Amino acid sequence: MTMERWLDGIDVDLTLLETRDDPDEPWTRRALAGTSVGVDPMDAYEGAQELVEAVRLMVGGNLEGKAGLARILGRDGNDYQRSLWYAVAGRGALCVAADLHWLTGILATRAELWLRRRGQDQNVVKRPDPYVTDGPEGPVGQFQASFRLGAHWDGIADRR
């Protein structure tokens, strides 16, 4: 076995599964990890990164962040990004930003491993995709960029 083959057959969802099942992890991180299990590695990373960027702008007081979040929540795609947001919505703004940023670190490594191993024709596995449809399951809200955030965003992002 060459050094390049040592990861042959690796399950890229293992870190997410271990985090999801670890009672010592904060429950928000457990929820984010569980929500991401099985999602296509590139789709998961890109979707989470887009959400992180919107939250980063919101934390910085940039109104484009709220507009970005409104677009994400109102998009006619599967529910992955909405499930990430609603797993942390209502928590302190900095906790939301930190937990989502933490998730993108795991998802970036997962996506890199997935692409690298598949590019080398090595066996890489993940759990089945939990989203059985490309569209939303249920109604999607219509959000304006000026939607109202909770009081915990006062002084951080425009709450109107």
PDB file of C-alpha atoms in Angstrom:
ATOM      1  CA  MET A   1       0.000   0.000   0.000  1.00  0.00           C
ATOM      2  CA  THR A   2       1.424   3.369  -0.995  1.00  0.00           C
ATOM      3  CA  MET A   3       1.139   6.430   1.180  1.00  0.00           C
ATOM      4  CA  GLU A   4      -1.384   7.879  -1.297  1.00  0.00           C
ATOM      5  CA  ARG A   5      -3.785   4.950  -0.742  1.00  0.00           C
ATOM      6  CA  TRP A   6      -3.971   5.072   3.058  1.00  0.00           C
ATOM      7  CA  LEU A   7      -7.279   6.954   2.979  1.00  0.00           C
ATOM      8  CA  ASP A   8      -8.848   4.658   0.390  1.00  0.00           C
ATOM      9  CA  GLY A   9     -12.421   3.915   1.421  1.00  0.00           C
ATOM     10  CA  ILE A  10     -12.662   6.708   3.994  1.00  0.00           C
ATOM     11  CA  ASP A  11     -16.120   7.914   4.996  1.00  0.00           C
ATOM     12  CA  VAL A  12     -16.043  11.706   4.725  1.00  0.00           C
ATOM     13  CA  ASP A  13     -19.012  11.968   7.087  1.00  0.00           C
ATOM     14  CA  LEU A  14     -17.167  10.500  10.095  1.00  0.00           C
ATOM     15  CA  THR A  15     -16.258  13.842  11.679  1.00  0.00           C
ATOM     16  CA  LEU A  16     -19.826  15.072  11.263  1.00  0.00           C
ATOM     17  CA  LEU A  17     -21.219  11.853  12.728  1.00  0.00           C
ATOM     18  CA  GLU A  18     -18.838  11.927  15.692  1.00  0.00           C
ATOM     19  CA  THR A  19     -19.695  15.552  16.403  1.00  0.00           C
ATOM     20  CA  ARG A  20     -23.426  14.912  16.062  1.00  0.00           C
ATOM     21  CA  ASP A  21     -23.222  12.067  18.581  1.00  0.00           C
ATOM     22  CA  ASP A  22     -20.795  13.672  21.069  1.00  0.00           C
ATOM     23  CA  PRO A  23     -22.672  14.812  24.203  1.00  0.00           C
ATOM     24  CA  ASP A  24     -19.742  17.068  25.113  1.00  0.00           C
ATOM     25  CA  GLU A  25     -20.178  19.204  21.990  1.00  0.00           C
ATOM     26  CA  PRO A  26     -22.477  22.248  22.189  1.00  0.00           C
ATOM     27  CA  TRP A  27     -25.930  21.256  20.974  1.00  0.00           C
ATOM     28  CA  THR A  28     -25.913  23.865  18.200  1.00  0.00           C
ATOM     29  CA  ARG A  29     -22.773  22.333  16.709  1.00  0.00           C
ATOM     30  CA  ARG A  30     -24.278  18.874  17.081  1.00  0.00           C
ATOM     31  CA  ALA A  31     -27.366  20.078  15.177  1.00  0.00           C
ATOM     32  CA  LEU A  32     -25.288  21.712  12.433  1.00  0.00           C
ATOM     33  CA  ALA A  33     -23.161  18.594  12.027  1.00  0.00           C
ATOM     34  CA  GLY A  34     -26.201  16.312  11.930  1.00  0.00           C
ATOM     35  CA  THR A  35     -27.883  18.516   9.357  1.00  0.00           C
ATOM     36  CA  SER A  36     -24.814  18.240   7.118  1.00  0.00           C
ATOM     37  CA  VAL A  37     -24.379  14.455   7.197  1.00  0.00           C
ATOM     38  CA  GLY A  38     -24.806  13.008   3.706  1.00  0.00           C
ATOM     39  CA  VAL A  39     -25.158  16.323   1.906  1.00  0.00           C
ATOM     40  CA  ASP A  40     -22.980  16.491  -1.205  1.00  0.00           C
ATOM     41  CA  PRO A  41     -19.587  17.716   0.092  1.00  0.00           C
ATOM     42  CA  MET A  42     -19.269  20.635  -2.326  1.00  0.00           C
ATOM     43  CA  ASP A  43     -22.912  21.686  -1.991  1.00  0.00           C
ATOM     44  CA  ALA A  44     -22.667  21.564   1.804  1.00  0.00           C
ATOM     45  CA  TYR A  45     -19.493  23.644   1.913  1.00  0.00           C
ATOM     46  CA  GLU A  46     -20.690  26.229  -0.598  1.00  0.00           C
ATOM     47  CA  GLY A  47     -24.111  26.517   1.055  1.00  0.00           C
ATOM     48  CA  ALA A  48     -22.656  26.915   4.539  1.00  0.00           C
ATOM     49  CA  GLN A  49     -20.014  29.356   3.293  1.00  0.00           C
ATOM     50  CA  GLU A  50     -22.692  31.534   1.683  1.00  0.00           C
ATOM     51  CA  LEU A  51     -24.580  31.588   4.980  1.00  0.00           C
ATOM     52  CA  VAL A  52     -21.383  32.389   6.913  1.00  0.00           C
ATOM     53  CA  GLU A  53     -20.740  35.339   4.611  1.00  0.00           C
ATOM     54  CA  ALA A  54     -24.243  36.729   5.160  1.00  0.00           C
ATOM     55  CA  VAL A  55     -23.870  36.385   8.935  1.00  0.00           C
ATOM     56  CA  ARG A  56     -20.374  37.907   8.827  1.00  0.00           C
ATOM     57  CA  LEU A  57     -21.780  40.958   7.083  1.00  0.00           C
ATOM     58  CA  MET A  58     -24.678  41.146   9.542  1.00  0.00           C
ATOM     59  CA  VAL A  59     -22.334  40.983  12.539  1.00  0.00           C
ATOM     60  CA  GLY A  60     -20.336  43.790  10.921  1.00  0.00           C
ATOM     61  CA  GLY A  61     -23.476  45.924  10.590  1.00  0.00           C
ATOM     62  CA  ASN A  62     -23.521  45.700   6.795  1.00  0.00           C
ATOM     63  CA  LEU A  63     -27.114  45.646   5.490  1.00  0.00           C
ATOM     64  CA  GLU A  64     -26.046  43.427   2.588  1.00  0.00           C
ATOM     65  CA  GLY A  65     -25.832  40.630   5.148  1.00  0.00           C
ATOM     66  CA  LYS A  66     -29.550  40.778   5.873  1.00  0.00           C
ATOM     67  CA  ALA A  67     -30.289  40.968   2.155  1.00  0.00           C
ATOM     68  CA  GLY A  68     -28.116  37.879   1.630  1.00  0.00           C
ATOM     69  CA  LEU A  69     -29.867  36.010   4.425  1.00  0.00           C
ATOM     70  CA  ALA A  70     -33.244  36.978   2.970  1.00  0.00           C
ATOM     71  CA  ARG A  71     -32.176  35.553  -0.421  1.00  0.00           C
ATOM     72  CA  ILE A  72     -30.957  32.331   1.203  1.00  0.00           C
ATOM     73  CA  LEU A  73     -34.127  31.817   3.234  1.00  0.00           C
ATOM     74  CA  GLY A  74     -36.396  32.610   0.279  1.00  0.00           C
ATOM     75  CA  ARG A  75     -34.531  30.538  -2.308  1.00  0.00           C
ATOM     76  CA  ASP A  76     -36.414  27.805  -4.118  1.00  0.00           C
ATOM     77  CA  GLY A  77     -33.789  25.105  -3.514  1.00  0.00           C
ATOM     78  CA  ASN A  78     -33.613  22.257  -1.037  1.00  0.00           C
ATOM     79  CA  ASP A  79     -33.883  23.055   2.659  1.00  0.00           C
ATOM     80  CA  TYR A  80     -30.218  22.581   3.646  1.00  0.00           C
ATOM     81  CA  GLN A  81     -29.270  26.247   4.126  1.00  0.00           C
ATOM     82  CA  ARG A  82     -32.573  27.024   5.823  1.00  0.00           C
ATOM     83  CA  SER A  83     -32.040  24.117   8.214  1.00  0.00           C
ATOM     84  CA  LEU A  84     -28.579  25.456   9.102  1.00  0.00           C
ATOM     85  CA  TRP A  85     -29.931  28.923   9.811  1.00  0.00           C
ATOM     86  CA  TYR A  86     -32.903  27.729  11.829  1.00  0.00           C
ATOM     87  CA  ALA A  87     -30.651  25.424  13.878  1.00  0.00           C
ATOM     88  CA  VAL A  88     -28.885  28.522  15.251  1.00  0.00           C
ATOM     89  CA  ALA A  89     -31.486  31.289  14.768  1.00  0.00           C
ATOM     90  CA  GLY A  90     -32.340  33.119  17.944  1.00  0.00           C
ATOM     91  CA  ARG A  91     -28.934  32.503  19.527  1.00  0.00           C
ATOM     92  CA  GLY A  92     -26.473  35.268  20.270  1.00  0.00           C
ATOM     93  CA  ALA A  93     -25.102  36.828  17.106  1.00  0.00           C
ATOM     94  CA  LEU A  94     -21.479  35.998  17.876  1.00  0.00           C
ATOM     95  CA  CYS A  95     -22.391  32.411  18.794  1.00  0.00           C
ATOM     96  CA  VAL A  96     -24.231  32.042  15.487  1.00  0.00           C
ATOM     97  CA  ALA A  97     -21.215  33.390  13.599  1.00  0.00           C
ATOM     98  CA  ALA A  98     -18.757  31.196  15.518  1.00  0.00           C
ATOM     99  CA  ASP A  99     -20.784  27.998  15.140  1.00  0.00           C
ATOM    100  CA  LEU A 100     -21.350  28.487  11.411  1.00  0.00           C
ATOM    101  CA  HIS A 101     -17.684  29.350  10.888  1.00  0.00           C
ATOM    102  CA  TRP A 102     -16.715  26.206  12.820  1.00  0.00           C
ATOM    103  CA  LEU A 103     -18.952  24.146  10.524  1.00  0.00           C
ATOM    104  CA  THR A 104     -17.392  25.554   7.352  1.00  0.00           C
ATOM    105  CA  GLY A 105     -13.963  24.466   8.593  1.00  0.00           C
ATOM    106  CA  ILE A 106     -15.136  20.871   8.832  1.00  0.00           C
ATOM    107  CA  LEU A 107     -17.026  21.081   5.546  1.00  0.00           C
ATOM    108  CA  ALA A 108     -14.019  22.581   3.713  1.00  0.00           C
ATOM    109  CA  THR A 109     -11.806  19.702   4.817  1.00  0.00           C
ATOM    110  CA  ARG A 110     -14.535  17.199   3.945  1.00  0.00           C
ATOM    111  CA  ALA A 111     -14.975  18.685   0.444  1.00  0.00           C
ATOM    112  CA  GLU A 112     -11.221  18.793  -0.163  1.00  0.00           C
ATOM    113  CA  LEU A 113     -10.844  15.158   0.867  1.00  0.00           C
ATOM    114  CA  TRP A 114     -13.814  14.165  -1.317  1.00  0.00           C
ATOM    115  CA  LEU A 115     -12.450  15.940  -4.392  1.00  0.00           C
ATOM    116  CA  ARG A 116      -8.844  14.843  -3.928  1.00  0.00           C
ATOM    117  CA  ARG A 117      -9.643  11.171  -3.362  1.00  0.00           C
ATOM    118  CA  ARG A 118     -12.183  10.985  -6.176  1.00  0.00           C
ATOM    119  CA  GLY A 119      -9.719  12.737  -8.484  1.00  0.00           C
ATOM    120  CA  GLN A 120      -7.234   9.963  -7.730  1.00  0.00           C
ATOM    121  CA  ASP A 121      -9.850   7.288  -8.463  1.00  0.00           C
ATOM    122  CA  GLN A 122      -9.912   6.197  -4.841  1.00  0.00           C
ATOM    123  CA  ASN A 123     -12.969   4.922  -3.054  1.00  0.00           C
ATOM    124  CA  VAL A 124     -14.494   7.633  -0.874  1.00  0.00           C
ATOM    125  CA  VAL A 125     -17.879   7.203   0.765  1.00  0.00           C
ATOM    126  CA  LYS A 126     -20.472   9.342   2.484  1.00  0.00           C
ATOM    127  CA  ARG A 127     -23.925   8.723   3.897  1.00  0.00           C
ATOM    128  CA  PRO A 128     -26.892   8.921   1.521  1.00  0.00           C
ATOM    129  CA  ASP A 129     -28.035  12.444   0.731  1.00  0.00           C
ATOM    130  CA  PRO A 130     -30.848  13.275   3.158  1.00  0.00           C
ATOM    131  CA  TYR A 131     -32.493  15.657   0.688  1.00  0.00           C
ATOM    132  CA  VAL A 132     -34.648  13.629  -1.658  1.00  0.00           C
ATOM    133  CA  THR A 133     -35.755  16.629  -3.670  1.00  0.00           C
ATOM    134  CA  ASP A 134     -34.044  19.668  -5.147  1.00  0.00           C
ATOM    135  CA  GLY A 135     -36.931  21.864  -4.057  1.00  0.00           C
ATOM    136  CA  PRO A 136     -38.187  22.944  -0.664  1.00  0.00           C
ATOM    137  CA  GLU A 137     -40.419  20.715   1.419  1.00  0.00           C
ATOM    138  CA  GLY A 138     -43.281  23.026   2.248  1.00  0.00           C
ATOM    139  CA  PRO A 139     -43.797  26.729   1.660  1.00  0.00           C
ATOM    140  CA  VAL A 140     -40.838  29.070   1.344  1.00  0.00           C
ATOM    141  CA  GLY A 141     -41.165  32.463   2.956  1.00  0.00           C
ATOM    142  CA  GLN A 142     -40.945  35.698   1.068  1.00  0.00           C
ATOM    143  CA  PHE A 143     -38.362  37.908   2.749  1.00  0.00           C
ATOM    144  CA  GLN A 144     -37.473  41.525   2.188  1.00  0.00           C
ATOM    145  CA  ALA A 145     -33.953  42.728   2.922  1.00  0.00           C
ATOM    146  CA  SER A 146     -35.463  44.833   5.708  1.00  0.00           C
ATOM    147  CA  PHE A 147     -36.900  41.902   7.693  1.00  0.00           C
ATOM    148  CA  ARG A 148     -36.832  42.194  11.470  1.00  0.00           C
ATOM    149  CA  LEU A 149     -34.120  40.486  13.497  1.00  0.00           C
ATOM    150  CA  GLY A 150     -34.443  39.673  17.185  1.00  0.00           C
ATOM    151  CA  ALA A 151     -33.488  42.141  19.908  1.00  0.00           C
ATOM    152  CA  HIS A 152     -30.196  40.331  20.443  1.00  0.00           C
ATOM    153  CA  TRP A 153     -29.018  41.849  17.144  1.00  0.00           C
ATOM    154  CA  ASP A 154     -29.515  45.420  18.432  1.00  0.00           C
ATOM    155  CA  GLY A 155     -26.280  47.343  18.058  1.00  0.00           C
ATOM    156  CA  ILE A 156     -24.834  44.615  15.844  1.00  0.00           C
ATOM    157  CA  ALA A 157     -26.990  44.611  12.744  1.00  0.00           C
ATOM    158  CA  ASP A 158     -29.875  46.825  11.771  1.00  0.00           C
ATOM    159  CA  ARG A 159     -32.823  45.070  13.335  1.00  0.00           C
ATOM    160  CA  ARG A 160     -35.480  46.596  11.060  1.00  0.00           C
TER     161      ARG A 160
END
